[in-house]
PDB file of C-alpha atoms in Angstrom:
ATOM      1  CA  MET A   1      21.318  -8.769  15.817  1.00  0.00           C
ATOM      2  CA  LYS A   2      22.435  -5.603  14.062  1.00  0.00           C
ATOM      3  CA  LEU A   3      23.230  -2.404  15.915  1.00  0.00           C
ATOM      4  CA  ASN A   4      23.122   0.629  13.634  1.00  0.00           C
ATOM      5  CA  SER A   5      23.769   3.445  16.102  1.00  0.00           C
ATOM      6  CA  LEU A   6      24.975   4.363  19.571  1.00  0.00           C
ATOM      7  CA  LYS A   7      21.309   4.568  20.584  1.00  0.00           C
ATOM      8  CA  ALA A   8      20.776   0.953  19.460  1.00  0.00           C
ATOM      9  CA  THR A   9      23.942  -0.093  21.328  1.00  0.00           C
ATOM     10  CA  LYS A  10      22.643   1.526  24.520  1.00  0.00           C
ATOM     11  CA  LYS A  11      19.291  -0.211  24.078  1.00  0.00           C
ATOM     12  CA  PHE A  12      21.038  -3.572  23.600  1.00  0.00           C
ATOM     13  CA  SER A  13      23.252  -2.919  26.641  1.00  0.00           C
ATOM     14  CA  LYS A  14      20.222  -2.129  28.784  1.00  0.00           C
ATOM     15  CA  ALA A  15      18.522  -5.403  27.790  1.00  0.00           C
ATOM     16  CA  PHE A  16      21.769  -7.337  28.271  1.00  0.00           C
ATOM     17  CA  THR A  17      22.224  -5.787  31.734  1.00  0.00           C
ATOM     18  CA  LYS A  18      18.749  -7.046  32.624  1.00  0.00           C
ATOM     19  CA  PHE A  19      19.890 -10.574  31.674  1.00  0.00           C
ATOM     20  CA  ILE A  20      23.058 -10.079  33.785  1.00  0.00           C
ATOM     21  CA  LYS A  21      21.039  -8.984  36.834  1.00  0.00           C
ATOM     22  CA  ASN A  22      18.656 -11.927  36.526  1.00  0.00           C
ATOM     23  CA  TYR A  23      21.552 -14.344  36.110  1.00  0.00           C
ATOM     24  CA  LEU A  24      23.395 -12.928  39.138  1.00  0.00           C
ATOM     25  CA  LYS A  25      20.252 -13.164  41.240  1.00  0.00           C
ATOM     26  CA  LYS A  26      20.186 -16.937  40.669  1.00  0.00           C
ATOM     27  CA  HIS A  27      23.905 -17.753  40.419  1.00  0.00           C
ATOM     28  CA  ASN A  28      25.741 -14.800  42.097  1.00  0.00           C
ATOM     29  CA  LYS A  29      28.686 -14.820  39.655  1.00  0.00           C
ATOM     30  CA  LEU A  30      29.070 -14.486  35.902  1.00  0.00           C
ATOM     31  CA  ILE A  31      31.895 -14.440  33.372  1.00  0.00           C
ATOM     32  CA  ILE A  32      31.313 -12.595  30.099  1.00  0.00           C
ATOM     33  CA  LEU A  33      33.874 -12.866  27.309  1.00  0.00           C
ATOM     34  CA  PHE A  34      33.832 -10.159  24.623  1.00  0.00           C
ATOM     35  CA  THR A  35      35.371 -10.785  21.211  1.00  0.00           C
ATOM     36  CA  GLY A  36      35.758  -8.451  18.246  1.00  0.00           C
ATOM     37  CA  HIS A  37      38.353  -6.441  16.351  1.00  0.00           C
ATOM     38  CA  LEU A  38      39.773  -3.164  17.600  1.00  0.00           C
ATOM     39  CA  GLY A  39      37.063  -0.529  17.494  1.00  0.00           C
ATOM     40  CA  SER A  40      34.210  -3.016  17.347  1.00  0.00           C
ATOM     41  CA  GLY A  41      32.544  -1.639  20.481  1.00  0.00           C
ATOM     42  CA  LYS A  42      33.554  -3.978  23.298  1.00  0.00           C
ATOM     43  CA  THR A  43      34.451  -1.192  25.714  1.00  0.00           C
ATOM     44  CA  THR A  44      31.409   0.873  24.738  1.00  0.00           C
ATOM     45  CA  ILE A  45      29.075  -1.964  25.690  1.00  0.00           C
ATOM     46  CA  ILE A  46      30.971  -2.589  28.935  1.00  0.00           C
ATOM     47  CA  LYS A  47      30.689   1.121  29.816  1.00  0.00           C
ATOM     48  CA  GLU A  48      26.934   0.955  29.271  1.00  0.00           C
ATOM     49  CA  ILE A  49      26.616  -2.181  31.395  1.00  0.00           C
ATOM     50  CA  ALA A  50      28.490  -0.414  34.203  1.00  0.00           C
ATOM     51  CA  LYS A  51      26.173   2.609  33.938  1.00  0.00           C
ATOM     52  CA  ASN A  52      23.146   0.322  34.042  1.00  0.00           C
ATOM     53  CA  LEU A  53      24.548  -1.348  37.169  1.00  0.00           C
ATOM     54  CA  LYS A  54      24.875   2.138  38.689  1.00  0.00           C
ATOM     55  CA  ILE A  55      28.642   1.921  39.062  1.00  0.00           C
ATOM     56  CA  PRO A  56      29.596   5.509  39.941  1.00  0.00           C
ATOM     57  CA  TYR A  57      32.919   5.479  38.103  1.00  0.00           C
ATOM     58  CA  GLU A  58      33.744   6.021  34.468  1.00  0.00           C
ATOM     59  CA  ILE A  59      34.853   2.792  32.864  1.00  0.00           C
ATOM     60  CA  LYS A  60      37.864   3.505  30.699  1.00  0.00           C
ATOM     61  CA  SER A  61      39.537   1.590  27.931  1.00  0.00           C
ATOM     62  CA  LEU A  62      42.246  -0.571  29.437  1.00  0.00           C
ATOM     63  CA  THR A  63      44.896   0.088  26.837  1.00  0.00           C
ATOM     64  CA  PHE A  64      47.779  -0.036  29.295  1.00  0.00           C
ATOM     65  CA  ILE A  65      46.037  -1.459  32.351  1.00  0.00           C
ATOM     66  CA  LEU A  66      45.175  -5.122  32.437  1.00  0.00           C
ATOM     67  CA  TRP A  67      42.563  -5.319  35.188  1.00  0.00           C
ATOM     68  CA  GLN A  68      40.289  -2.757  36.849  1.00  0.00           C
ATOM     69  CA  ILE A  69      37.943  -3.518  39.727  1.00  0.00           C
ATOM     70  CA  TYR A  70      34.697  -1.675  40.554  1.00  0.00           C
ATOM     71  CA  SER A  71      32.218  -2.298  43.367  1.00  0.00           C
ATOM     72  CA  PHE A  72      28.463  -2.195  42.965  1.00  0.00           C
ATOM     73  CA  VAL A  73      25.413  -3.281  44.925  1.00  0.00           C
ATOM     74  CA  LEU A  74      22.803  -5.615  43.523  1.00  0.00           C
ATOM     75  CA  TYR A  75      20.002  -7.286  45.490  1.00  0.00           C
ATOM     76  CA  LYS A  76      21.414  -5.799  48.711  1.00  0.00           C
ATOM     77  CA  ARG A  77      24.722  -7.594  48.113  1.00  0.00           C
ATOM     78  CA  LYS A  78      28.105  -6.118  47.344  1.00  0.00           C
ATOM     79  CA  TYR A  79      29.442  -7.336  43.991  1.00  0.00           C
ATOM     80  CA  THR A  80      32.696  -6.691  42.195  1.00  0.00           C
ATOM     81  CA  LEU A  81      32.922  -5.952  38.488  1.00  0.00           C
ATOM     82  CA  HIS A  82      36.258  -7.120  37.097  1.00  0.00           C
ATOM     83  CA  HIS A  83      37.027  -5.396  33.795  1.00  0.00           C
ATOM     84  CA  ILE A  84      39.896  -7.275  32.165  1.00  0.00           C
ATOM     85  CA  ASP A  85      41.576  -6.569  28.826  1.00  0.00           C
ATOM     86  CA  LEU A  86      43.686  -9.392  27.395  1.00  0.00           C
ATOM     87  CA  TYR A  87      44.766  -7.537  24.236  1.00  0.00           C
ATOM     88  CA  ARG A  88      48.427  -7.338  25.252  1.00  0.00           C
ATOM     89  CA  ILE A  89      48.517 -10.780  26.876  1.00  0.00           C
ATOM     90  CA  ASN A  90      49.873 -13.834  25.121  1.00  0.00           C
ATOM     91  CA  PRO A  91      47.354 -16.683  25.594  1.00  0.00           C
ATOM     92  CA  LYS A  92      50.014 -18.903  27.167  1.00  0.00           C
ATOM     93  CA  ASP A  93      50.566 -16.228  29.856  1.00  0.00           C
ATOM     94  CA  ILE A  94      46.914 -16.111  30.948  1.00  0.00           C
ATOM     95  CA  LEU A  95      47.480 -18.783  33.580  1.00  0.00           C
ATOM     96  CA  LYS A  96      50.099 -16.517  35.190  1.00  0.00           C
ATOM     97  CA  LEU A  97      47.384 -13.949  35.976  1.00  0.00           C
ATOM     98  CA  ASN A  98      46.123 -16.090  38.868  1.00  0.00           C
ATOM     99  CA  LEU A  99      42.491 -15.507  37.926  1.00  0.00           C
ATOM    100  CA  LYS A 100      41.298 -18.930  39.055  1.00  0.00           C
ATOM    101  CA  LYS A 101      40.523 -18.037  42.678  1.00  0.00           C
ATOM    102  CA  TYR A 102      38.600 -14.926  41.600  1.00  0.00           C
ATOM    103  CA  LEU A 103      36.657 -16.759  38.900  1.00  0.00           C
ATOM    104  CA  GLN A 104      35.428 -19.278  41.446  1.00  0.00           C
ATOM    105  CA  SER A 105      34.418 -16.740  44.090  1.00  0.00           C
ATOM    106  CA  PRO A 106      30.814 -15.603  44.461  1.00  0.00           C
ATOM    107  CA  TYR A 107      29.566 -12.038  43.964  1.00  0.00           C
ATOM    108  CA  ASN A 108      31.793 -11.335  40.995  1.00  0.00           C
ATOM    109  CA  LEU A 109      30.968 -10.184  37.479  1.00  0.00           C
ATOM    110  CA  PHE A 110      33.777 -10.537  34.962  1.00  0.00           C
ATOM    111  CA  VAL A 111      33.734  -8.623  31.676  1.00  0.00           C
ATOM    112  CA  ILE A 112      36.754  -9.718  29.676  1.00  0.00           C
ATOM    113  CA  GLU A 113      37.808  -8.064  26.423  1.00  0.00           C
ATOM    114  CA  TRP A 114      39.654 -10.254  23.907  1.00  0.00           C
ATOM    115  CA  GLY A 115      37.987 -13.165  25.677  1.00  0.00           C
ATOM    116  CA  GLU A 116      38.740 -15.585  22.845  1.00  0.00           C
ATOM    117  CA  LYS A 117      42.204 -15.891  24.394  1.00  0.00           C
ATOM    118  CA  MET A 118      40.664 -17.331  27.533  1.00  0.00           C
ATOM    119  CA  ILE A 119      37.971 -19.719  26.297  1.00  0.00           C
ATOM    120  CA  LYS A 120      40.157 -22.825  26.440  1.00  0.00           C
ATOM    121  CA  PHE A 121      40.997 -22.135  30.104  1.00  0.00           C
ATOM    122  CA  LEU A 122      37.373 -21.767  31.239  1.00  0.00           C
ATOM    123  CA  LYS A 123      34.798 -24.273  32.309  1.00  0.00           C
ATOM    124  CA  PRO A 124      31.171 -23.325  31.705  1.00  0.00           C
ATOM    125  CA  PRO A 125      29.056 -21.514  32.560  1.00  0.00           C
ATOM    126  CA  PHE A 126      30.099 -18.317  30.807  1.00  0.00           C
ATOM    127  CA  VAL A 127      28.693 -15.930  28.220  1.00  0.00           C
ATOM    128  CA  LEU A 128      30.363 -15.180  24.894  1.00  0.00           C
ATOM    129  CA  VAL A 129      29.571 -11.870  23.185  1.00  0.00           C
ATOM    130  CA  GLU A 130      30.841 -11.738  19.595  1.00  0.00           C
ATOM    131  CA  ILE A 131      30.892  -8.318  17.945  1.00  0.00           C
ATOM    132  CA  LYS A 132      31.580  -7.827  14.250  1.00  0.00           C
ATOM    133  CA  LYS A 133      32.113  -4.381  12.793  1.00  0.00           C
ATOM    134  CA  ILE A 134      30.277  -4.288   9.467  1.00  0.00           C
ATOM    135  CA  ARG A 135      30.506  -0.584   8.692  1.00  0.00           C
ATOM    136  CA  ARG A 136      31.596   2.552  10.508  1.00  0.00           C
ATOM    137  CA  ASN A 137      28.363   2.743  12.533  1.00  0.00           C
ATOM    138  CA  GLN A 138      27.054  -0.791  12.139  1.00  0.00           C
ATOM    139  CA  ARG A 139      27.777  -3.824  14.291  1.00  0.00           C
ATOM    140  CA  GLU A 140      26.517  -7.366  14.297  1.00  0.00           C
ATOM    141  CA  ILE A 141      26.296  -8.960  17.711  1.00  0.00           C
ATOM    142  CA  LYS A 142      25.770 -12.518  18.888  1.00  0.00           C
ATOM    143  CA  VAL A 143      25.409 -13.581  22.523  1.00  0.00           C
ATOM    144  CA  GLU A 144      25.682 -17.203  23.630  1.00  0.00           C
ATOM    145  CA  LEU A 145      25.454 -18.794  27.050  1.00  0.00           C
ATOM    146  CA  TYR A 146      27.817 -21.747  27.402  1.00  0.00           C
ATOM    147  CA  LEU A 147      26.556 -24.309  29.874  1.00  0.00           C
ATOM    148  CA  LYS A 148      28.142 -27.529  31.065  1.00  0.00           C
ATOM    149  CA  ASN A 149      26.511 -29.696  28.385  1.00  0.00           C
ATOM    150  CA  ALA A 150      24.968 -27.162  26.029  1.00  0.00           C
ATOM    151  CA  ARG A 151      25.238 -23.820  24.310  1.00  0.00           C
ATOM    152  CA  LYS A 152      22.241 -21.487  24.213  1.00  0.00           C
ATOM    153  CA  THR A 153      22.005 -18.540  21.805  1.00  0.00           C
ATOM    154  CA  LEU A 154      20.555 -15.567  23.666  1.00  0.00           C
ATOM    155  CA  ILE A 155      20.865 -12.973  20.890  1.00  0.00           C
ATOM    156  CA  ASN A 156      21.676 -13.534  17.245  1.00  0.00           C
TER     157      ASN A 156
END
């Protein structure tokens, strides 16, 4: 799918948030890995998802902070959005972050930038969002759901 403007990105984010809500209703936790070069739009999409989830805080780029946590309510349940940025983390140091107990706990939504560093440490299910910057205002986006024995393309 091609996104040619901020308006198109917001529209995509709204539709993607709908998928997230439906998934959380059935499974009560979700891990979303975002990949793409610097400036590809990972944080922009995450900000829009947070707005769509009615998180009352401004999501900021995590340039110097590794992990931010935000609470939100969905289906009369308290959830936690974990915004993680692995840009400055060496892949071999990911295990030192002690994420495992959080990843297995219910009522959590993880949005992880530079998620390609974490794929080999994860067991499905998780979602992979690949963003490619084509031009200054144009992005190509692909969204795949990784399941235990399959991979399903949600958006291409």
